[in-house]
Short mmCIF file of C-alpha atoms in Angstrom, two decimals:
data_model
loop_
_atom_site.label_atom_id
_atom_site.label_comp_id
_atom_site.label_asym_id
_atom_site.label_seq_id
_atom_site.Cartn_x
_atom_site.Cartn_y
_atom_site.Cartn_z
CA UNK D 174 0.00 0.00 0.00
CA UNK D 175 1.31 3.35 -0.82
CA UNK D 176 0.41 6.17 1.50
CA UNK D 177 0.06 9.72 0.10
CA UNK D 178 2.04 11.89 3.01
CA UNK D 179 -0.01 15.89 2.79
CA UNK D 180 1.07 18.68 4.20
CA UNK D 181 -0.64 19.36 7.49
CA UNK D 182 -1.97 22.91 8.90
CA UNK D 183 0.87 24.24 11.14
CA UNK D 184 -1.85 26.44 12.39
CA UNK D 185 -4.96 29.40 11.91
CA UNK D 186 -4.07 31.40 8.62
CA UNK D 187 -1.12 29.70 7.27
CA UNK D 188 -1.82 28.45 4.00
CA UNK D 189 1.28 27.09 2.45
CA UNK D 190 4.71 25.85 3.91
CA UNK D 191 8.09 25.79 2.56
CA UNK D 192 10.33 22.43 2.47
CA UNK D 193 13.13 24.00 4.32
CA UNK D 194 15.58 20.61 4.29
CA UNK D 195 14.80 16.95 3.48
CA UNK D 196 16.61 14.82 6.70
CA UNK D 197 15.85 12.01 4.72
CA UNK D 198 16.70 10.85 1.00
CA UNK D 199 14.53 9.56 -1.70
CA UNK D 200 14.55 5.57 -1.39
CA UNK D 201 15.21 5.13 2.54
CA UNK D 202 13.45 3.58 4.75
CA UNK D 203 11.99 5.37 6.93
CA UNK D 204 10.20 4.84 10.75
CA UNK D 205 7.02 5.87 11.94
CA UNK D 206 6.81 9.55 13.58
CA UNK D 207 10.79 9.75 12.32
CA UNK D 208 11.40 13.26 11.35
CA UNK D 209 11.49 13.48 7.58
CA UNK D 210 11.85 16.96 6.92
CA UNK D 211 11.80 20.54 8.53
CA UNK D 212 9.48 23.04 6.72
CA UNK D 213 8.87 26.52 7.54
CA UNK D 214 5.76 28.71 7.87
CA UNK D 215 5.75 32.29 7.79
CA UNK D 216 5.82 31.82 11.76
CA UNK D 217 7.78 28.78 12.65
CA UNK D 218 9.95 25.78 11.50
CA UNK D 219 8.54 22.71 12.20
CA UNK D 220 9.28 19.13 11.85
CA UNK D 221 7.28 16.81 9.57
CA UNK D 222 7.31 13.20 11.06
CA UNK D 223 6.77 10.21 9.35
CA UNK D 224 2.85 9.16 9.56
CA UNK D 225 4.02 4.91 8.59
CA UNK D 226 7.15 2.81 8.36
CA UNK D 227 7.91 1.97 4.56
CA UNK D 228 10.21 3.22 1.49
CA UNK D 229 10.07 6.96 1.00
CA UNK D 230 9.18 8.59 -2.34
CA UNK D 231 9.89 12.53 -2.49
CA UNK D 232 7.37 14.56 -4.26
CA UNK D 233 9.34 17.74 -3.78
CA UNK D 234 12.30 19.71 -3.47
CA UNK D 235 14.31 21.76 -1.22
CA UNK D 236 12.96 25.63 -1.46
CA UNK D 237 9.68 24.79 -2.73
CA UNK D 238 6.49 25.99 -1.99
CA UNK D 239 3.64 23.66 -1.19
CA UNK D 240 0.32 24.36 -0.23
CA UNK D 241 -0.99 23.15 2.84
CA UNK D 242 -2.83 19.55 1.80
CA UNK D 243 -0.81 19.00 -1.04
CA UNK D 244 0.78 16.05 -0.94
CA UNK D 245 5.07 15.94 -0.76
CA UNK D 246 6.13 12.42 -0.35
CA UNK D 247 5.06 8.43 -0.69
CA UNK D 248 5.54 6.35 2.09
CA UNK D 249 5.12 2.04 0.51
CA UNK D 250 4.33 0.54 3.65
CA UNK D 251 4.26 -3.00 2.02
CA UNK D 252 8.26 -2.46 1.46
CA UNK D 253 9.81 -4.53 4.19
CA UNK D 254 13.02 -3.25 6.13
CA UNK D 255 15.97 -4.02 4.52
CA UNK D 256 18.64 -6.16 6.88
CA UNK D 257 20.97 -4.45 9.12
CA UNK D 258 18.63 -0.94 8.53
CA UNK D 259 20.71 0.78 5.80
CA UNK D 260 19.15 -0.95 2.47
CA UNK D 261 22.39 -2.48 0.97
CA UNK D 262 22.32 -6.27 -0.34
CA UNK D 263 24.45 -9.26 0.40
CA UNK D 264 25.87 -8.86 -3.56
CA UNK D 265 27.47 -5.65 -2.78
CA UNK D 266 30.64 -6.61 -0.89
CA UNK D 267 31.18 -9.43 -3.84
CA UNK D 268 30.97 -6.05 -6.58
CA UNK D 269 33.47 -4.61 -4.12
CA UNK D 270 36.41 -7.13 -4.24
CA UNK D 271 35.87 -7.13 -8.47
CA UNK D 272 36.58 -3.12 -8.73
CA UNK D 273 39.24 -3.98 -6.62
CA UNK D 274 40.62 -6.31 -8.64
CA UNK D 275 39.92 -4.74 -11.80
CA UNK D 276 43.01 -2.09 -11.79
CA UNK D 277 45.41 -4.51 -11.25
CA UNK D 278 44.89 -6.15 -14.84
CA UNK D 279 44.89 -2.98 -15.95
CA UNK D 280 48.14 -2.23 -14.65
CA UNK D 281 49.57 -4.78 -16.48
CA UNK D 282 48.02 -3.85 -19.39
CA UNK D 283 49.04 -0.30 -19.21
CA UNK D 284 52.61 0.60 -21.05
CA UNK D 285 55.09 2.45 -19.55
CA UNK D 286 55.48 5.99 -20.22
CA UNK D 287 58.44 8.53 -19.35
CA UNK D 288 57.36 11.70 -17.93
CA UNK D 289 58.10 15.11 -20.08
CA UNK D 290 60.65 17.03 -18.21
CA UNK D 291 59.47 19.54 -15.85
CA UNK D 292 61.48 23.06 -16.24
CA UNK D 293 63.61 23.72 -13.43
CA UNK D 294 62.60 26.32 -11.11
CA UNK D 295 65.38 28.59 -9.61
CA UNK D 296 65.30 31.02 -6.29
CA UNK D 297 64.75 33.59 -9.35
CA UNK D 298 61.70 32.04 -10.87
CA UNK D 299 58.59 34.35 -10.22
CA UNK D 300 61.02 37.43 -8.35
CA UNK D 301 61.06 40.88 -9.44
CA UNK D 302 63.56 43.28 -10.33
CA UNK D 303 63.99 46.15 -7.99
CA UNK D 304 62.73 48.21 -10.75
CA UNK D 305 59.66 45.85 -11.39
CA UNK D 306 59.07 45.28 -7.92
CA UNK D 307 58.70 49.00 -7.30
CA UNK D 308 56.59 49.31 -10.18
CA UNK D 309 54.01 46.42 -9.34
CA UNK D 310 54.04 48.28 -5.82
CA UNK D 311 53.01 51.48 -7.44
CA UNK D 312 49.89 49.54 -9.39
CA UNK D 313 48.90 47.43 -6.30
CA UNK D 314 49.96 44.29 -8.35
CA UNK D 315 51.00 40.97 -6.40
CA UNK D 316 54.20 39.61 -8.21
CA UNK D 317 52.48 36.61 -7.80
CA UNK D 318 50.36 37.05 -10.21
CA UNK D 319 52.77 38.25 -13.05
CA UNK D 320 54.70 35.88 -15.15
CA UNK D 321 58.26 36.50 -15.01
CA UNK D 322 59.86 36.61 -19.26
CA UNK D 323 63.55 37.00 -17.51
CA UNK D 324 66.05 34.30 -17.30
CA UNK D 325 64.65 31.27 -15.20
CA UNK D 326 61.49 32.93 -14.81
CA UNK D 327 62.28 36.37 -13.00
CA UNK D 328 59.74 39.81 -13.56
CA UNK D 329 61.55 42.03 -15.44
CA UNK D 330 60.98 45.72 -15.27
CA UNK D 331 59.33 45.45 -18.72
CA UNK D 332 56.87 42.76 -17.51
CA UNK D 333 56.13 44.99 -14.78
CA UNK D 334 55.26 48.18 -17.63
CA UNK D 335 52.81 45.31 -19.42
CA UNK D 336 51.32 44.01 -16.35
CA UNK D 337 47.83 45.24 -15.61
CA UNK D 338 45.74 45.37 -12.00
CA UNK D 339 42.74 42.95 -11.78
CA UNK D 340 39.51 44.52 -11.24
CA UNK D 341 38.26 41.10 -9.87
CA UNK D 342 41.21 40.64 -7.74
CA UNK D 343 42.70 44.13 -6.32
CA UNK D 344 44.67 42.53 -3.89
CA UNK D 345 45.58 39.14 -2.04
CA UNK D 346 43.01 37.30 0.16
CA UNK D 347 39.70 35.29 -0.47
CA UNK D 348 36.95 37.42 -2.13
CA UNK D 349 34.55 34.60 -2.47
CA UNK D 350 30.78 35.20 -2.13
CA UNK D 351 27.37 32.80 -1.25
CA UNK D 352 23.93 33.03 -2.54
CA UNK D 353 20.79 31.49 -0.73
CA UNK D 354 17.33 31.88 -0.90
CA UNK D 355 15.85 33.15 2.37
CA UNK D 356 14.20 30.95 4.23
CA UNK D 357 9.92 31.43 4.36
CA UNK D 358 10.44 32.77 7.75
CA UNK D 359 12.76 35.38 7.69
CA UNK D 360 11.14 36.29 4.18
CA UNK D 361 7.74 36.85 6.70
CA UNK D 362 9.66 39.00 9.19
CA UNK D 363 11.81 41.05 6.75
CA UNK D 364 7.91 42.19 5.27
CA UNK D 365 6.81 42.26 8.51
CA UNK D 366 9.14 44.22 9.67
CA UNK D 367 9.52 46.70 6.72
CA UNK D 368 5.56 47.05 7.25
CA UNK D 369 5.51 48.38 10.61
CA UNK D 370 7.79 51.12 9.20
CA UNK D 371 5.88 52.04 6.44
CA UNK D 372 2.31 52.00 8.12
CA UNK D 373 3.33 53.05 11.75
CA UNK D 374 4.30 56.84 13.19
CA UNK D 375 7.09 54.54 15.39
CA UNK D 376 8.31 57.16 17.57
CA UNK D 377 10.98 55.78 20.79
CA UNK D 378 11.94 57.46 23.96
CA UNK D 379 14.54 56.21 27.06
CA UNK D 380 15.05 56.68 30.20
CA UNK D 381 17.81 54.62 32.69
CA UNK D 382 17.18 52.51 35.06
CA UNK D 383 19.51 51.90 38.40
CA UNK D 384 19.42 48.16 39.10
CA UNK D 385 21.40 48.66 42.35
CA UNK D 386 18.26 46.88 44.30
CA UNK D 387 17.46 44.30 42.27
CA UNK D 388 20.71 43.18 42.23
CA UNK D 389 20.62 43.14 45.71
CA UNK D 390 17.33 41.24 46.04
CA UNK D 391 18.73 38.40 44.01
CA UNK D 392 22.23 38.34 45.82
CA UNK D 393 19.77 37.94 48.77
CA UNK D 394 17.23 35.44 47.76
CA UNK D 395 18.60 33.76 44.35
CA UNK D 396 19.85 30.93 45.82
CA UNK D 397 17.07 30.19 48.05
CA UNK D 398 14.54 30.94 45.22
CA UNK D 399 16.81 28.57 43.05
CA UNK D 400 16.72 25.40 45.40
CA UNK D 401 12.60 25.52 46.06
CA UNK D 402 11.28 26.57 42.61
CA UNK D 403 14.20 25.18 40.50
CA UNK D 404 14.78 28.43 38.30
CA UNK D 405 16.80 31.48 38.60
CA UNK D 406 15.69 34.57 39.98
CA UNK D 407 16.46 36.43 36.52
CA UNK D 408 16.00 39.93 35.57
CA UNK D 409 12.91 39.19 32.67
CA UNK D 410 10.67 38.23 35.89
CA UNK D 411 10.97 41.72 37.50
CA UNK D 412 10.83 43.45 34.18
CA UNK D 413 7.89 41.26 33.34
CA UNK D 414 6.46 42.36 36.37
CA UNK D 415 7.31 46.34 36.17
CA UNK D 416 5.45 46.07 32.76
CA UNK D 417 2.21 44.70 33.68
CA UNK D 418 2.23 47.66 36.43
CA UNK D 419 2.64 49.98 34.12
CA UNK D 420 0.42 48.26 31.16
CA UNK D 421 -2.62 48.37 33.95
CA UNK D 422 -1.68 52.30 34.74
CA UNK D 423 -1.35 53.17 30.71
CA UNK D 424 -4.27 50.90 29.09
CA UNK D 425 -3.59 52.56 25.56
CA UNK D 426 0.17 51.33 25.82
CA UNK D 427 -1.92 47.68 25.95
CA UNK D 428 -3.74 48.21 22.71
CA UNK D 429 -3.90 47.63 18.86
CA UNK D 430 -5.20 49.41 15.92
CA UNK D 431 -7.53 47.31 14.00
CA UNK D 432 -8.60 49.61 10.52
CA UNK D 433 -10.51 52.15 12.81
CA UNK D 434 -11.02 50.86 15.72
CA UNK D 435 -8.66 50.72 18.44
CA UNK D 436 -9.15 47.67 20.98
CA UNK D 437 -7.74 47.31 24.50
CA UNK D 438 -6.59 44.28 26.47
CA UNK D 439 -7.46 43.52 29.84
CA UNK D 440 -5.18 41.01 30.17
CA UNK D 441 -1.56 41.07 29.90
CA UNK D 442 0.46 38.25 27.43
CA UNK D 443 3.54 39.19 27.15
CA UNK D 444 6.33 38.15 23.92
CA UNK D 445 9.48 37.38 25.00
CA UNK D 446 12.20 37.76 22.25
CA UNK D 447 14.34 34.72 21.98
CA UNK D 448 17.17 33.88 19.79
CA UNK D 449 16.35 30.43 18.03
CA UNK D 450 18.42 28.59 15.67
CA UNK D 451 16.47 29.90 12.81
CA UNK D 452 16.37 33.61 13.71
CA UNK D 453 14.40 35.73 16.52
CA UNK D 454 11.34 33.87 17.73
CA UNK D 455 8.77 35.57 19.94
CA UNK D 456 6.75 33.23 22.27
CA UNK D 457 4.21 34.75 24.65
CA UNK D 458 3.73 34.45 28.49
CA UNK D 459 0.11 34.17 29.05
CA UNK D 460 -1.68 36.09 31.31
CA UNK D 461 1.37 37.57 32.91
CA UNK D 462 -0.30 39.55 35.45
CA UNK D 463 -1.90 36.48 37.01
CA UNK D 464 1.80 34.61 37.65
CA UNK D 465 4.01 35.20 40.59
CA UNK D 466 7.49 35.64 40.14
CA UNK D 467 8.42 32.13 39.94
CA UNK D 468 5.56 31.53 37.44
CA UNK D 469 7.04 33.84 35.28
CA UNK D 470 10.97 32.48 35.36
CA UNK D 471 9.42 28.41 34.84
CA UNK D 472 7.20 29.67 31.93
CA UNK D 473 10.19 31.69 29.93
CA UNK D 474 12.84 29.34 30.66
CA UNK D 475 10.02 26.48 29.15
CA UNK D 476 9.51 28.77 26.30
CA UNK D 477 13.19 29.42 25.54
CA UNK D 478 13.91 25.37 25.95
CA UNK D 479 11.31 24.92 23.01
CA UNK D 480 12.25 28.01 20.72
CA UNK D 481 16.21 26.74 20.83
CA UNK D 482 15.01 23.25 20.48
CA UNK D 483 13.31 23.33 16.89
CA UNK D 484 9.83 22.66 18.82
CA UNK D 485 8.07 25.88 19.32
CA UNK D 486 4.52 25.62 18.06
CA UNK D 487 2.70 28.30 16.41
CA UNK D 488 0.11 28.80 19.09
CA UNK D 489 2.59 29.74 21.18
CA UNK D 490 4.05 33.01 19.46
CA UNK D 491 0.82 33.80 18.49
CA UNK D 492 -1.60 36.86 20.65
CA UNK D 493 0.69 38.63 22.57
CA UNK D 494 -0.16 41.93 23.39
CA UNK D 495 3.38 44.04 24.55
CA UNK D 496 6.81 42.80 23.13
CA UNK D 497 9.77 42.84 25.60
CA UNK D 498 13.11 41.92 24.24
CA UNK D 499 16.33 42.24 25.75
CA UNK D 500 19.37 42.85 23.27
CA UNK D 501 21.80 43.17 26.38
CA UNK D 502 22.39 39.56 26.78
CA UNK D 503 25.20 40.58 23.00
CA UNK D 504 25.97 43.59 24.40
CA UNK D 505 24.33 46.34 23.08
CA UNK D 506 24.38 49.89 25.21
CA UNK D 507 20.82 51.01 23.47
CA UNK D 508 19.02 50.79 20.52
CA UNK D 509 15.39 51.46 19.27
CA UNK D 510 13.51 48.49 18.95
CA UNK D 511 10.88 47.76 16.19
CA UNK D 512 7.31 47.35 17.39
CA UNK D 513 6.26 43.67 16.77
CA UNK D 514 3.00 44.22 14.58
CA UNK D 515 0.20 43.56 15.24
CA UNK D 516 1.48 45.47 18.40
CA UNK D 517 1.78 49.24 19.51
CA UNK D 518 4.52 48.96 21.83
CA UNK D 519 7.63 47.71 22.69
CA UNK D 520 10.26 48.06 25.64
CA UNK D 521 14.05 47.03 24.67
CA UNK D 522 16.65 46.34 27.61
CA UNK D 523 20.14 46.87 27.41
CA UNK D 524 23.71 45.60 28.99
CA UNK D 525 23.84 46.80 32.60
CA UNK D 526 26.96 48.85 33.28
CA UNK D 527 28.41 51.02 36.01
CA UNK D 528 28.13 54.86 35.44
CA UNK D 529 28.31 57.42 37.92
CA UNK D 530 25.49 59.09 38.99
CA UNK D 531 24.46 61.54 41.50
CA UNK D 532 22.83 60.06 44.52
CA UNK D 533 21.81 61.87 47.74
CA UNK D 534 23.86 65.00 46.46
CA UNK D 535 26.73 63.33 45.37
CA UNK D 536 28.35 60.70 43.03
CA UNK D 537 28.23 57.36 43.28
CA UNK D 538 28.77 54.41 40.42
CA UNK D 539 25.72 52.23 39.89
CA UNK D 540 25.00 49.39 37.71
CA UNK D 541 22.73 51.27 34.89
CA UNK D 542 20.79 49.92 32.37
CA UNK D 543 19.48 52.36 29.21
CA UNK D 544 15.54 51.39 28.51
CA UNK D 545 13.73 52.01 25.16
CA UNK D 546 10.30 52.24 24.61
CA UNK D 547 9.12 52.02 20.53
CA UNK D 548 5.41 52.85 20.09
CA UNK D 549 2.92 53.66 17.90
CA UNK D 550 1.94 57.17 18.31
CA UNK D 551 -1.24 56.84 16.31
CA UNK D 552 -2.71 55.53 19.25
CA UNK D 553 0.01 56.21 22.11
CA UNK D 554 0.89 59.98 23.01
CA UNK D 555 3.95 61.78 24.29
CA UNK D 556 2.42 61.66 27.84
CA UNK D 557 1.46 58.35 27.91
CA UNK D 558 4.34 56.70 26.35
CA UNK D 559 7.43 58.93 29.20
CA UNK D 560 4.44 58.00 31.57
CA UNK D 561 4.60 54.37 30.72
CA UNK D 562 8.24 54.53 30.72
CA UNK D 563 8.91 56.52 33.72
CA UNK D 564 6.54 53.65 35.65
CA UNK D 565 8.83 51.03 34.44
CA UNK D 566 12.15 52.81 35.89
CA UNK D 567 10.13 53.40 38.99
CA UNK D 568 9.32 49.68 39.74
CA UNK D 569 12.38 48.29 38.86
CA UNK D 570 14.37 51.08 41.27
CA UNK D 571 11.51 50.54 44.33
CA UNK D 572 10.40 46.73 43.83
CA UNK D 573 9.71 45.72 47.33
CA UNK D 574 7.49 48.39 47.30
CA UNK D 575 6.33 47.98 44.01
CA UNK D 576 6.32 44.61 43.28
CA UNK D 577 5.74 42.75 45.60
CA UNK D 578 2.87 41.82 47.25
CA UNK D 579 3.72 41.86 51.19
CA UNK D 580 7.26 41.24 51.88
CA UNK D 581 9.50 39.56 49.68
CA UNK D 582 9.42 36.31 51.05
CA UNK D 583 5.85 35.91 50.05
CA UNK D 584 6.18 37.52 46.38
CA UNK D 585 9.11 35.06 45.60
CA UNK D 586 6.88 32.69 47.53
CA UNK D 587 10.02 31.54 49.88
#
C-alpha cells in the first residue's frame, strides 16, 4: 500500500509551507513519527514526522512551496526493512572485491610511459627586479600574479610596464561570495518588519534605570529561590512584572489598531524575544499579570527550551499583546527596537553597566541599564508613552514596594 504523506496545517491562517531541508533521502526507509523533513511557515519551523514505516518517495524539493494539503512524499508501507537498517544487499561486498581487482589487470596492461621534463625552477623564478618590484608596488599588483619573461622565470621591469591590476582581484586574500534563498520565515519578518515602518508613526523614547536593588534582592534570595522553585531569579521576571504595572496604569500602551477601531486588552500576554536557531522567535507568556514571580521564570525558561530546540509551536508566538526583548544579553548599550506588529509597543533592555550618577547629592557608580520604549503614536501619546516609561524605571528602582505583594518572602513565595 502506498500512502500519500499531505502537508498538514501548522496552524490558523497559514496556508502554504516551505520544504526547508529533506533529513531524509529519496529511497530510505523510513520509521514511523521519524522526522522526515523541517518546513517553515511564515511563523515557525517545524518538523514533519513520518505518519508509517515503509520506502520513502519525495514529491518535492528543497525551497519549494507547497500548499498546505498537497501532498510531498510516498511512504510504501508494504516495502519490508531491509537487513541491518541501511538498504544495501548481500551482492554488494562481492561487486566490491571485483573493482578492486579490476586495476590490477589494468596495470599490467598499461605501457610504460616517461614523464616530459618539468622546467627547473630557480630562487629567481617568479622574483622581481627592484625596478619591477617597485613598479608592481606602485599599481597594487602581487608579483604573484605576473609571469616573469627574464632568465629562469624572473619579472623584469618590462613585464612589470605590461602588467595590468585585476579589477576582480585588487589585492591578495579570499573574495569569495554565497547566494541562498531566504528561508519562508525570515522572508515573513523582513515584510513584517519593513511594514511596521511604512504603516506606523514609530516614535521611541529612554530613560535609565539603576538596578542597584534588584541586584541586591537576588544576591539575597537567588539561591534560596533557586533550590525551592528550581529556576533562577532572573532579571525578565521583574521586568515582566514592572510592565504589567505599568500596562494596567497606561491601558492605551496595551492596545492595537484594528482599521478604525482601536481595541484594548485587559489582560496582559507578554512576547518574550528569543534567539532560536532559525532567527528571533517571539513566544508569549500568558496572562502575565496572574503569575508570581516564579511563574514567570518556569514559563520563559520552558519557552526558551522549546524556541532553541526546533519545537516551538505556532500557538505559542501567536496573541501577545506588549513585546519585551532584551538585546543586552550581546551587548548592546541602546538601541530602538521595532514594534512587533500587530502590536503598539515595545520596551528594549540593554547591557547593565556602572556609570556614575548623582545620589543623595553626590556621586556614586551604579549598575545602569538604558531602557527604550518604541510605540505607535497613532494611538500612544507623548504623555502616555514617558508616563509608561517613567513607571517602568520606577518599579524596577523601588520593587519591594512595588512589586511585591507583602514582603519579599511571600512575592518570591520563599
Amino acid at each position: 500500500m502506498v500512502l500519500e504523506m499531505k502537508v498538514p496545517s501548522p496552524g490558523e491562517s497559514i496556508t502554504e509551507v516551505e520544504i526547508a531541508e529533506w533529513l531524509v533521502e529519496d529511497g530510505d526507509y523510513v520509521e514511523k513519527d521519524q522526522a522526515i523533513a523541517e518546513v517553515d511557515s511564515d511563523k515557525a519551523t517545524l518538523e514533519l514526522p513520518a505518519e508509517a514505516s515503509g520506502i520513502i518517495t519525495l514529491k518535492a524539493e528543497e525551497g519549494d512551496a507547497v500548499a498546505v494539503g498537497e501532498v510531498v512524499c510516498l511512504i510504501d508501507t508494504s516495502a519490508e526493512k531491509p537487513a541491518g537498517g541501511d538498504g544495501e544487499t548481500k551482492e554488494a561486498p562481492k561487486e566490491e572485491e571485483k573493482a578492486t581487482e579490476a586495476p590490477k589487470k589494468e596495470e599490467k596492461a598499461a605501457p610504460k610511459t616517461e614523464k616530459a621534463p618539468e622546467k627547473k625552477e630557480t630562487y629567481a623564478t617568479g622574483t622581481a627586479s627592484p625596478a619591477a618590484k617597485k613598479m608592481l608596488a606602485e599599481k597594487g599588483i602581487d608579483p604573484k600574479e605576473v609571469k616573469g619573461t627574464g632568465k629562469d622565470g624572473r619579472i623584469t621591469k618590462e613585464d612589470a610596464v605590461k602588467a595590468t591590476p585585476s579589477m576582480g582581484t585588487p589585492g591578495p586574500g579570499n573574495r569569495g561570495s554565497e547566494r541562498k534563498k531566504l528561508s519562508m520565515l525570515r522572508r515573513k519578518v523582513a515584510e513584517r518588519l519593513v511594514s511596521v515602518k511604512n504603516e506606523t508613526a514609530m516614535l521611541t523614547t529612554f530613560n535609565e534605570v539603576d538596578m542597584s536593588p534588584i541586584f541586591k534582592l537576588r544576591d539575597q534570595y537567588k539561591e534560596d529561590f533557586k533550590s525551592k522553585h528550581g529556576v533562577g531569579l532572573g532579571f525578565m521576571s521583574f521586568f515582566t512584572k514592572a510592565v504589567v504595572r505599568a500596562l494596567e496604569m497606561y491601558p492605551a500602551v496595551n492596545s492595537m489598531i484594528d482599521g478604525k477601531e482601536m481595541v484594548s486588552y485587559d489582560f496582559c500576554d507578554i512576547s518574550i524575544a528569543v534567539s532560536g536557531p532559525k532567527g528571533l522567535m517571539v513566544p508569549v507568556v500568558r496572562n502575565a499579570e496572574n503569575l508570581s514571580f516564579r511563574g514567570i521564570e518556569a514559563e520563559i525558561k520552558r519557552l526558551a527550551i522549546r524556541a532553541r530546540e526546533g519545537e516551538i509551536t505556532v500557538d505559542e508566538m501567536t496573541g501577545g499583546t506588549f513585546t519585551i526583548t532584551n538585546g543586552g544579553v550581546f551587548g548592546s548599550m541602546l538601541s530602538t527596537p521595532i514594534i512587533n506588529p500587530p502590536q503598539s509597543a515595545i520596551l528594549g533592555m540593554h547591557n547593565i553597566v556602572e556609570r556614575p550618577i548623582v545620589r543623595d547629592g553626590g556621586i556614586a557608580i551604579a549598575p545602569i541599564m538604558y531602557v527604550a520604549l518604541s510605540y505607535d503614536h497613532r494611538i500612544i501619546d507623548g504623555k502616555e508613552s514617558v508616563g509608561f516609561l517613567v513607571a517602568v524605571k520606577e518599579a524596577l528602582e523601588n520593587p519591594t514596594e512595588l512589586l511585591m505583594d507583602e514582603n519579599v518572602k511571600k512575592a518570591l513565595e520563599l
